[in-house]
C-alpha positions as a printed Julia matrix, in Angstrom:
640×3 Matrix{Float64}:
  41.57   32.74   13.87
  38.09   32.04   15.24
  36.51   33.23   11.95
  38.69   30.88    9.91
  37.7    27.96   12.17
  34.02   28.78   11.7
  34.41   28.88    7.89
  36.37   25.61    7.99
  33.63   23.87   10.02
  30.94   25.25    7.7
  32.89   23.97    4.71
  33.13   20.49    6.25
  29.42   20.45    7.13
  28.32   21.61    3.66
  30.66   19.12    1.98
  29.33   16.28    4.11
  25.75   17.28    3.36
  26.36   17.45   -0.38
  28.17   14.11   -0.32
  25.3    12.52    1.55
  22.82   13.89   -1.0
  25.0    12.76   -3.88
  25.24    9.21   -2.57
  21.54    9.08   -1.77
  21.77    8.82    2.0
  18.79   11.05    2.81
  16.41    9.93    5.56
  13.01   11.28    6.52
  10.86   10.25    9.46
   7.54    8.54    8.82
   4.35    7.77   10.69
   4.05    4.22   12.06
   3.37    1.72    9.29
   0.73    0.04   11.47
  -2.56    1.57   12.57
  -2.05    1.14   16.31
  -2.6     4.23   18.44
   0.08    3.43   21.03
   2.79    3.28   18.33
   2.39    7.02   17.67
   3.8     7.87   21.09
   6.31    5.01   21.47
   9.74    6.69   21.5
  11.57    3.36   21.47
  10.57    2.74   17.86
  11.58    4.8    14.82
   9.87    4.74   11.43
  11.43    6.22    8.35
  12.23    6.29    4.66
  15.64    6.18    3.04
  15.86    7.94   -0.33
  18.14    6.16   -2.8
  18.67    6.15   -6.57
  16.53    3.67   -8.46
  19.65    2.83  -10.44
  22.89    3.02   -8.45
  25.11    2.82  -11.54
  23.34    5.75  -13.21
  21.65    7.78  -10.43
  18.65    9.76  -11.61
  15.22    9.22  -10.08
  14.88    8.43   -6.37
  12.86    5.72   -4.64
  11.89    5.31   -0.96
  13.04    2.41    1.21
  10.87    1.92    4.32
  12.56    0.88    7.56
  11.8     0.5    11.27
  14.25    0.64   14.18
  13.34   -1.24   17.33
  15.68    0.4    19.82
  17.44   -1.76   22.39
  15.94   -1.79   25.87
  19.21   -1.77   27.83
  22.54   -0.03   27.52
  24.89   -2.28   25.59
  27.82   -2.15   23.2
  26.26   -4.98   21.14
  26.08   -4.35   17.4
  22.63   -3.77   15.88
  20.83   -6.51   13.94
  19.59   -6.03   10.38
  16.84   -8.45    9.3
  16.47   -9.26    5.58
  13.25  -11.05    4.59
  12.82  -13.54    1.78
  10.29  -14.27   -0.91
  11.56  -12.41   -2.81
   8.81   -9.89   -2.19
   7.96  -10.4     1.48
   7.86   -7.49    3.9
  10.59   -7.32    6.56
   8.56   -4.74    8.48
   5.74   -7.29    8.42
   7.67   -9.23   11.1
   7.4    -6.25   13.46
   5.08   -8.07   15.87
   7.56  -10.93   16.22
  10.69   -8.82   16.74
   9.08   -6.2    19.0
   9.47   -8.46   22.05
  12.38  -10.58   20.81
  15.12  -11.35   23.4
  17.72   -9.83   21.05
  16.12   -6.44   21.58
  17.24   -6.41   25.21
  20.75   -5.45   24.14
  20.61   -4.73   20.4
  18.82   -2.39   18.03
  16.82   -4.38   15.48
  16.37   -2.88   12.03
  13.55   -4.14    9.83
  13.55   -3.17    6.16
  11.09   -3.43    3.3
  13.54   -3.76    0.42
  12.87   -1.84   -2.78
   9.49   -2.61   -4.32
   8.18   -4.39   -1.21
   5.58   -3.57    1.44
   5.76    0.06    2.6
   8.58    0.99    0.24
   7.76    3.1    -2.8
   7.07    2.69   -5.63
   4.98   -0.45   -5.38
   5.37   -2.9    -8.24
   1.97   -4.16   -9.44
   0.44   -4.85   -5.99
  -2.58   -6.52   -7.65
  -0.48   -9.13   -9.5
  -0.69  -11.75   -6.71
  -4.5   -11.64   -6.85
  -4.4   -12.04  -10.63
  -2.18  -15.12  -10.37
  -4.42  -16.6    -7.67
  -7.43  -16.15  -10.0
  -5.55  -17.91  -12.79
  -4.75  -20.85  -10.52
  -8.39  -21.07   -9.37
  -9.61  -21.93  -12.86
  -9.49  -25.4   -14.38
  -6.84  -24.8   -17.04
  -4.09  -27.01  -18.38
  -0.5   -26.38  -17.29
   0.2   -24.85  -20.72
  -2.82  -22.51  -20.45
  -1.81  -21.51  -16.91
   1.68  -20.67  -18.16
   0.32  -18.47  -20.97
  -2.12  -16.68  -18.65
   0.61  -15.96  -16.11
   2.89  -14.76  -18.9
   0.17  -12.35  -20.02
  -0.37  -11.07  -16.44
   3.33  -10.58  -15.69
   4.08   -8.91  -19.01
   1.16   -6.55  -18.4
   2.84   -5.76  -15.07
   6.18   -5.05  -16.72
   4.61   -2.84  -19.4
   2.64   -0.94  -16.75
   5.83   -0.3   -14.75
   7.65    0.99  -17.81
   4.73    3.32  -18.64
   5.05    4.73  -15.11
   8.77    5.32  -15.59
   9.78    2.41  -13.34
  12.51    0.14  -14.68
  12.06   -3.41  -13.28
  15.68   -4.17  -14.19
  16.7    -2.03  -11.22
  14.94   -4.29   -8.72
  17.67   -6.8    -8.02
  19.9    -8.02   -5.19
  22.88   -5.86   -6.17
  20.87   -2.65   -5.92
  19.38   -3.85   -2.62
  22.93   -4.39   -1.32
  23.69   -0.75   -2.17
  20.46    0.33   -0.43
  21.41   -1.54    2.74
  24.92   -0.1     2.76
  23.41    3.38    2.37
  21.01    2.7     5.24
  23.82    1.59    7.55
  25.77    4.73    6.71
  22.77    7.02    7.12
  21.99    5.5    10.54
  25.64    5.97   11.62
  26.28    2.32   12.45
  29.86    1.19   11.88
  28.95   -2.51   11.58
  25.9    -4.64   12.14
  24.89   -8.27   12.43
  22.9    -9.42    9.42
  20.16  -12.05    9.6
  18.83  -13.2     6.23
  16.07  -15.76    5.76
  15.21  -17.74    2.61
  15.78  -15.5    -0.44
  17.13  -12.95    2.03
  20.14  -15.28    2.43
  21.05  -14.68   -1.21
  20.63  -10.92   -0.78
  22.84  -11.19    2.33
  25.57  -12.95    0.36
  25.48  -10.36   -2.44
  25.61   -7.61    0.2
  28.51   -9.29    2.04
  30.39   -9.73   -1.24
  30.15   -5.99   -2.01
  30.45   -4.52    1.49
  32.13   -7.07    3.8
  33.2    -4.32    6.21
  29.55   -3.6     7.01
  29.25   -7.01    8.69
  30.01   -8.0    12.25
  28.4   -11.46   11.99
  26.03  -13.11    9.52
  23.23  -15.62   10.05
  21.77  -17.4     7.02
  18.48  -19.15    7.78
  17.11  -21.54    5.11
  19.82  -20.64    2.67
  20.32  -20.47   -1.08
  23.76  -21.79   -1.96
  23.93  -21.39   -5.75
  21.45  -19.02   -7.38
  22.04  -20.5   -10.84
  20.71  -23.87   -9.58
  17.77  -22.38   -7.69
  15.25  -23.46  -10.35
  17.08  -26.46  -11.79
  16.67  -28.56   -8.63
  13.21  -27.46   -7.43
  11.55  -30.78   -8.28
  14.41  -32.84   -6.88
  14.29  -30.95   -3.58
  10.5   -31.28   -3.43
  10.44  -35.05   -3.95
  13.24  -35.65   -1.45
  11.3   -33.76    1.22
   8.13  -35.63    0.31
   9.99  -38.91    0.73
  11.09  -37.83    4.21
   7.43  -37.1     5.0
   6.25  -40.48    3.67
   9.04  -42.3     5.54
   8.32  -40.63    8.89
   4.6   -41.27    8.52
   5.3   -44.95    7.85
   7.68  -45.24   10.8
   5.06  -43.93   13.22
   2.68  -46.84   14.08
  -0.33  -44.6    14.76
  -0.03  -42.46   11.64
   0.82  -45.48    9.49
  -2.36  -47.22   10.66
  -4.45  -44.1     9.96
  -2.77  -43.25    6.64
  -1.43  -46.52    5.17
   0.8   -46.08    2.11
   0.61  -42.27    2.06
   3.08  -42.1    -0.83
   0.8   -44.17   -3.06
  -2.18  -42.02   -2.02
  -0.29  -38.83   -2.94
   0.48  -39.97   -6.49
  -3.05  -41.35   -6.93
  -4.4   -37.88   -6.14
  -2.22  -36.35   -8.86
  -3.46  -38.9   -11.39
  -7.09  -38.43  -10.31
  -7.07  -34.61  -10.34
  -5.36  -34.7   -13.72
  -8.51  -36.34  -15.1
 -11.17  -35.01  -12.71
 -10.46  -31.58  -11.18
 -12.25  -30.83   -7.91
 -14.21  -27.6    -7.42
 -14.76  -26.31   -3.87
 -16.87  -23.42   -2.65
 -15.0   -20.62   -0.89
 -15.92  -17.25    0.67
 -16.34  -14.49   -1.89
 -13.85  -12.31   -0.04
 -11.19  -14.78   -1.25
 -12.46  -14.89   -4.82
 -15.48  -13.05   -6.16
 -16.72  -16.08   -8.1
 -16.92  -18.05   -4.83
 -15.18  -21.2    -6.01
 -11.73  -22.67   -6.59
 -11.01  -25.63   -8.88
  -8.13  -27.87   -7.82
  -6.33  -29.65  -10.61
  -3.18  -31.75  -10.22
  -0.9   -28.69  -10.56
  -2.72  -26.86   -7.76
  -2.52  -29.94   -5.54
   1.25  -30.33   -6.06
   1.77  -26.65   -5.26
  -0.44  -26.79   -2.13
   1.59  -29.7    -0.73
   4.85  -27.96   -1.65
   3.84  -24.78    0.19
   2.55  -26.76    3.19
   6.05  -28.22    3.66
   7.3   -24.74    4.58
   5.44  -24.87    7.9
   5.93  -27.43   10.69
   2.33  -27.47   11.91
   1.03  -27.66    8.35
   3.37  -30.59    7.7
   1.85  -32.41   10.66
  -1.61  -32.24    9.05
  -0.38  -33.06    5.52
  -1.46  -36.73    5.75
  -4.97  -35.44    6.53
  -4.89  -32.99    3.6
  -3.65  -35.63    1.13
  -6.36  -38.03    2.36
  -9.1   -35.39    2.03
  -8.03  -34.8    -1.58
  -8.04  -38.56   -2.14
 -11.58  -38.73   -0.74
 -12.55  -35.64   -2.8
 -13.98  -34.0     0.33
 -14.85  -30.64   -1.23
 -16.48  -29.19    1.9
 -13.42  -29.76    4.1
 -10.94  -28.65    1.43
 -12.48  -25.19    1.26
 -10.23  -24.26    4.19
  -7.12  -25.27    2.25
  -7.85  -22.5    -0.25
  -7.81  -19.92    2.54
  -4.39  -21.07    3.74
  -3.12  -21.34    0.16
  -4.28  -17.82   -0.7
  -2.06  -16.46    2.07
   0.98  -17.1    -0.13
  -0.39  -14.67   -2.73
  -1.35  -12.05   -0.15
   2.05  -12.14    1.59
   4.19  -11.61   -1.51
   4.55   -8.53   -3.69
   4.6   -10.44   -6.96
   5.8    -7.5    -9.06
   9.0    -7.51   -7.0
   9.04  -11.32   -6.89
   9.29  -11.52  -10.67
  11.54   -8.51  -11.11
  14.12   -9.99   -8.74
  13.97  -13.6    -9.89
  14.11  -12.52  -13.53
  17.18  -10.4   -12.73
  18.98  -12.67  -10.24
  18.12  -16.29  -11.04
  16.18  -17.19  -14.2
  18.72  -15.89  -16.76
  21.3   -18.36  -15.36
  18.99  -21.34  -14.85
  18.26  -23.92  -17.54
  14.85  -25.15  -18.68
  16.63  -28.21  -20.08
  18.02  -29.08  -16.63
  14.65  -28.31  -15.03
  12.82  -30.72  -17.34
  15.51  -33.39  -16.95
  15.2   -33.08  -13.18
  11.38  -33.35  -13.34
  11.56  -36.34  -15.69
  13.27  -38.38  -12.95
   9.93  -38.42  -11.13
   7.22  -39.61  -13.57
   4.54  -39.48  -10.88
   4.93  -35.69  -10.71
   3.81  -35.49  -14.36
   6.23  -32.79  -15.44
   7.04  -31.36  -12.04
   5.76  -28.12  -10.54
   4.4   -26.11  -13.46
   4.08  -23.04  -11.22
   7.88  -22.71  -11.31
   8.33  -24.04  -14.84
   6.21  -21.21  -16.23
   8.8   -18.73  -14.96
  11.12  -19.87  -17.76
   8.5   -18.84  -20.33
   8.08  -15.48  -18.57
  11.85  -15.0   -18.56
  12.06  -15.59  -22.34
   9.71  -12.64  -22.91
  10.73  -10.42  -19.98
  14.48  -10.31  -20.53
  15.3    -9.13  -24.04
  18.97   -8.5   -23.25
  21.65  -10.34  -21.31
  22.07   -9.51  -17.62
  25.45   -9.69  -15.87
  25.49  -12.35  -13.16
  26.54  -11.65   -9.58
  29.84  -13.46   -9.05
  30.38  -14.12   -5.36
  33.85  -14.34   -3.83
  33.29  -16.9    -1.07
  36.85  -16.55    0.15
  36.14  -12.91    0.95
  32.69  -13.59    2.43
  34.06  -16.42    4.59
  36.0   -13.91    6.67
  32.68  -12.89    8.22
  31.76  -15.16   11.19
  28.71  -17.0     9.9
  26.08  -19.39   11.22
  23.71  -21.3     8.91
  20.39  -22.85    9.94
  18.6   -25.56    7.97
  15.38  -27.55    8.43
  14.99  -31.21    7.5
  11.59  -30.72    5.81
  12.46  -27.53    3.89
  11.26  -28.04    0.26
  12.87  -24.97   -1.35
  16.16  -24.46    0.55
  16.97  -27.95    1.84
  19.74  -29.15    4.14
  21.96  -29.96    1.13
  22.04  -26.22    0.31
  23.19  -25.4     3.82
  25.85  -28.12    3.83
  27.31  -26.88    0.55
  27.3   -23.23    1.65
  28.73  -24.02    5.09
  31.73  -25.61    3.38
  32.28  -22.55    1.21
  31.99  -20.11    4.12
  33.65  -22.19    6.89
  30.44  -21.55    8.79
  28.82  -23.07   11.83
  25.91  -25.24   10.62
  22.83  -26.13   12.69
  20.52  -28.76   11.17
  17.07  -29.06   12.73
  15.47  -32.47   12.41
  11.68  -32.44   11.99
  11.67  -28.71   11.25
  10.87  -26.78    8.09
  11.58  -23.35    6.63
  12.62  -20.17    8.5
  14.0   -21.57   11.78
  14.35  -18.15   13.43
  10.62  -18.23   14.2
  10.85  -21.27   16.46
  12.14  -21.02   20.02
  15.18  -23.23   19.53
  16.31  -21.49   16.33
  15.85  -18.09   17.95
  17.99  -19.26   20.89
  20.88  -20.3    18.63
  20.78  -16.94   16.85
  20.72  -15.1    20.17
  23.73  -17.03   21.52
  25.69  -16.7    18.29
  25.32  -12.94   18.25
  26.19  -12.55   21.96
  29.29  -14.78   21.82
  32.47  -12.74   21.57
  34.77  -15.55   20.46
  35.39  -16.55   16.85
  33.13  -19.39   15.78
  34.85  -22.49   14.44
  33.29  -24.48   11.58
  31.1   -27.18   13.08
  27.89  -29.11   12.48
  25.17  -29.59   15.08
  22.12  -31.74   14.45
  19.18  -30.87   16.67
  16.27  -33.27   17.09
  14.49  -32.0    20.19
  11.05  -31.88   18.59
   9.51  -34.83   16.77
   6.94  -34.64   14.01
   3.57  -35.31   15.65
   1.33  -36.25   12.76
  -2.28  -35.38   13.46
  -4.37  -38.53   13.2
  -7.44  -37.81   15.29
  -9.37  -35.09   13.46
 -13.15  -35.26   13.27
 -13.58  -33.43    9.97
 -16.43  -30.92    9.71
 -16.56  -27.8     7.5
 -18.4   -25.78   10.14
 -15.54  -25.78   12.64
 -13.17  -23.48   10.69
 -16.02  -21.01   10.17
 -16.84  -20.99   13.89
 -13.12  -20.64   14.69
 -12.88  -17.65   12.34
 -16.04  -16.15   13.84
 -14.56  -16.41   17.33
 -11.12  -15.21   16.26
 -12.49  -12.11   14.48
 -14.52  -10.89   17.43
 -17.05   -8.28   16.32
 -19.53   -7.09   18.93
 -22.15   -6.36   16.26
 -22.03   -9.96   15.0
 -21.8   -11.43   18.49
 -24.63   -9.33   19.98
 -27.54  -11.63   18.9
 -25.71  -14.68   20.27
 -24.85  -12.97   23.55
 -28.44  -11.81   24.0
 -29.77  -15.29   23.16
 -27.52  -16.96   25.74
 -28.41  -14.41   28.42
 -32.08  -15.18   27.79
 -31.4   -18.92   28.0
 -29.6   -18.61   31.34
 -32.49  -16.57   32.68
 -34.94  -19.12   31.24
 -33.16  -22.06   32.89
 -33.29  -20.38   36.3
 -36.83  -19.08   35.86
 -38.48  -22.31   34.69
 -36.49  -24.5    37.1
 -37.81  -22.41   39.98
 -41.27  -22.45   38.42
 -41.36  -26.27   38.2
 -40.18  -26.59   41.82
 -42.68  -24.08   43.15
 -45.67  -25.1    41.03
 -44.99  -28.8    40.76
 -48.39  -29.66   42.18
 -50.33  -27.13   40.12
 -48.87  -27.8    36.66
 -50.06  -30.76   34.6
 -47.74  -33.45   33.28
 -47.82  -32.04   29.76
 -46.74  -28.58   30.93
 -43.99  -30.05   33.09
 -42.68  -32.0    30.09
 -42.72  -28.86   27.96
 -40.88  -26.76   30.56
 -38.4   -29.59   31.13
 -37.76  -29.83   27.38
 -37.28  -26.08   27.26
 -34.7   -26.23   30.09
 -32.94  -29.18   28.43
 -32.72  -27.34   25.11
 -31.21  -24.28   26.79
 -28.67  -26.42   28.65
 -27.73  -28.22   25.42
 -27.26  -24.9    23.61
 -24.87  -23.69   26.33
 -22.98  -27.0    26.6
 -22.61  -27.38   22.81
 -21.31  -23.86   22.19
 -19.02  -24.0    25.23
 -17.84  -27.43   24.16
 -16.96  -26.34   20.63
 -15.13  -23.25   21.88
 -13.13  -25.41   24.29
 -12.45  -27.99   21.53
 -11.19  -25.25   19.21
  -8.91  -23.82   21.9
  -7.59  -27.32   22.61
  -6.85  -27.84   18.91
  -5.1   -24.47   18.58
  -2.9   -25.25   21.58
  -1.52  -28.37   19.86
  -1.77  -27.5    16.16
  -3.49  -24.43   14.78
  -4.31  -26.1    11.45
  -6.51  -28.77   13.04
  -9.2   -26.08   13.18
  -9.0   -25.69    9.41
 -10.65  -29.09    9.1
 -12.43  -29.91   12.35
 -11.76  -30.8    15.98
 -10.08  -33.71   17.73
 -11.93  -37.01   17.76
 -12.24  -36.95   21.55
 -14.76  -34.1    21.15
 -16.79  -35.8    18.39
 -19.7   -36.41   20.81
 -20.46  -32.68   20.44
 -21.85  -33.42   16.98
 -24.18  -36.05   18.48
 -25.35  -33.5    21.05
 -25.94  -31.04   18.21
 -28.23  -33.56   16.51
 -30.08  -34.11   19.8
 -30.36  -30.33   20.2
 -31.94  -30.02   16.75
 -34.43  -32.75   17.68
 -35.42  -31.01   20.95
 -36.12  -27.79   19.06
 -38.29  -29.71   16.61
 -40.27  -31.11   19.54
 -40.55  -27.66   21.12
 -42.05  -26.27   17.94
 -44.62  -29.08   17.98
 -45.39  -28.35   21.64
 -45.98  -24.68   20.74
 -49.21  -25.72   19.04
 -50.6   -25.64   22.61
 -49.13  -22.17   23.28
 -52.47  -20.92   24.58
 -52.37  -23.56   27.32
 -49.11  -22.23   28.78
 -48.43  -19.31   31.02
 -45.42  -17.04   30.45
 -46.07  -16.91   26.67
 -43.69  -13.98   26.04
 -40.8   -15.68   27.84
 -41.46  -19.01   26.08
 -41.58  -17.45   22.61
 -38.39  -15.46   23.34
 -36.56  -18.6    24.48
 -37.72  -20.71   21.53
 -36.69  -17.94   19.14
 -33.24  -17.8    20.82
 -32.86  -21.57   20.53
 -33.8   -21.5    16.84
 -31.34  -18.62   16.32
 -28.5   -20.71   17.81
 -29.47  -23.63   15.56
 -29.52  -21.29   12.56
 -25.94  -20.14   13.36
 -24.72  -23.74   13.42
 -26.53  -24.39   10.14
 -25.07  -21.2     8.61
 -21.54  -22.19    9.66
 -22.02  -25.56    7.94
 -22.08  -27.98   10.87
 -24.86  -30.01    9.23
 -23.08  -30.46    5.88
């Protein structure tokens, strides 16, 4: 009897193992995906890969899905939370730093996933494609030429994938839904709460449509409501959000006085850059050629992307005005922020998914009709229009569309978050989807895209997950935070470089400055004591020289300390102020910097009498330190 039981248990175990292998539910542990020493010994975090078929309908080759589990800190029966990032092509594991200390983790496991083709998952789909597209945008080409160049780059990507045996047709939301179901099963969770943001809301809906029993609750943040209209209404959504921006700027007396008729200025910039593109110098680590040429298409796209972020929106009047003034030196910083879009996305996956999920069911005719309603846009956003051309070459056969059964999905308790300024997934999307899903809808006035990353949005998500009662359909409009347009920036191209220098602390780079300031402090004390003690022995000329030396050292300390304080003050209110300068209340620092340069000039003249002074070694060391500080300010661009 005992022997038969043993054989029966072995049979069950072997059957389960084979079934798991057959359905692709194999997991292996991985090293931390971040190079931080303490993560190697942190037992509260798990890193791993899930092996799944590249094609779930015809399993053959396997791919690896990277995931991270942030284990809950307290004992709790609360369901785990799965986070699905957007893009498509953004890394879910990339949000690790945010979720590591999130309040949800107190009572719930948090699972972060890099969906197939993204981030740490393997294979990678053309990781260099984003850089190629950024290079194309940096050149002064017509919209038609840009479209052809991007078509060439993306088709090269597709052909490269096929040569490697990777089928881009398998990188779509339906296969991701199967991956996520497999991950839930492999991790032995019965149900989980699912939080999708941006394009992740569409993946969440496809997943919920196929595996509704996997869901406990669902949160859709900045949602897509109808994938077949995703492209058709891009220009309409953009202009409506712009109009909200222009209206709020006009309603605020201070910003209206500083930026009168911002709407007119915006459209004048488009017309101007259409005729006279603007070239700005940028660091070579952004682009090897060291320059970026803004034409009207680049400008429209920069403003569109800026509307994703609340703090960036608050400096948009400044950005539009700088373009209007053709301030090339200040606009160099815009390129750095703009390039982040192309670094954050895996563009091979971006195109594979959009060309599988959305483009085949969108209409270029509708897109152009939508753009034609706004003549000032001059054809709309060509960055998105070019995707239709890519689709015509990429997809040579018809692709079945995902048909979502909203009646079935609506059985999952759902909350939807929407931001008033969101240019890609606006409030109208959320309102439409909330009606289909009988969901609770939270609309955030004066907010933008991805509400989970602000304190209030995070609080709503936290409360929704913890509540045990069934949510009833309702609409809440939150307007706690107003849009504080930045109107008091003293623009200077040197400030962002100093801010970057401080932020990327490197002892090797800082060492000369530190040594120079130590010498200046010693010099101030030494020569102050010298003047007091030898006041009767030293001549008037020597006293003037030593006094000028002390003054120069004091100015160097005050100016650097003042700029560091001004930068910290700017960051505390709006990080992006530092991309252009400091607040006007600190503008006197630039006057002091001019005075400082003049004192050094005088010191150099005084050094003609170096043989008349005592303490020659100390004097030369101090003057050299002062010149070094001035050189740093010149190098950063404060005198441009």
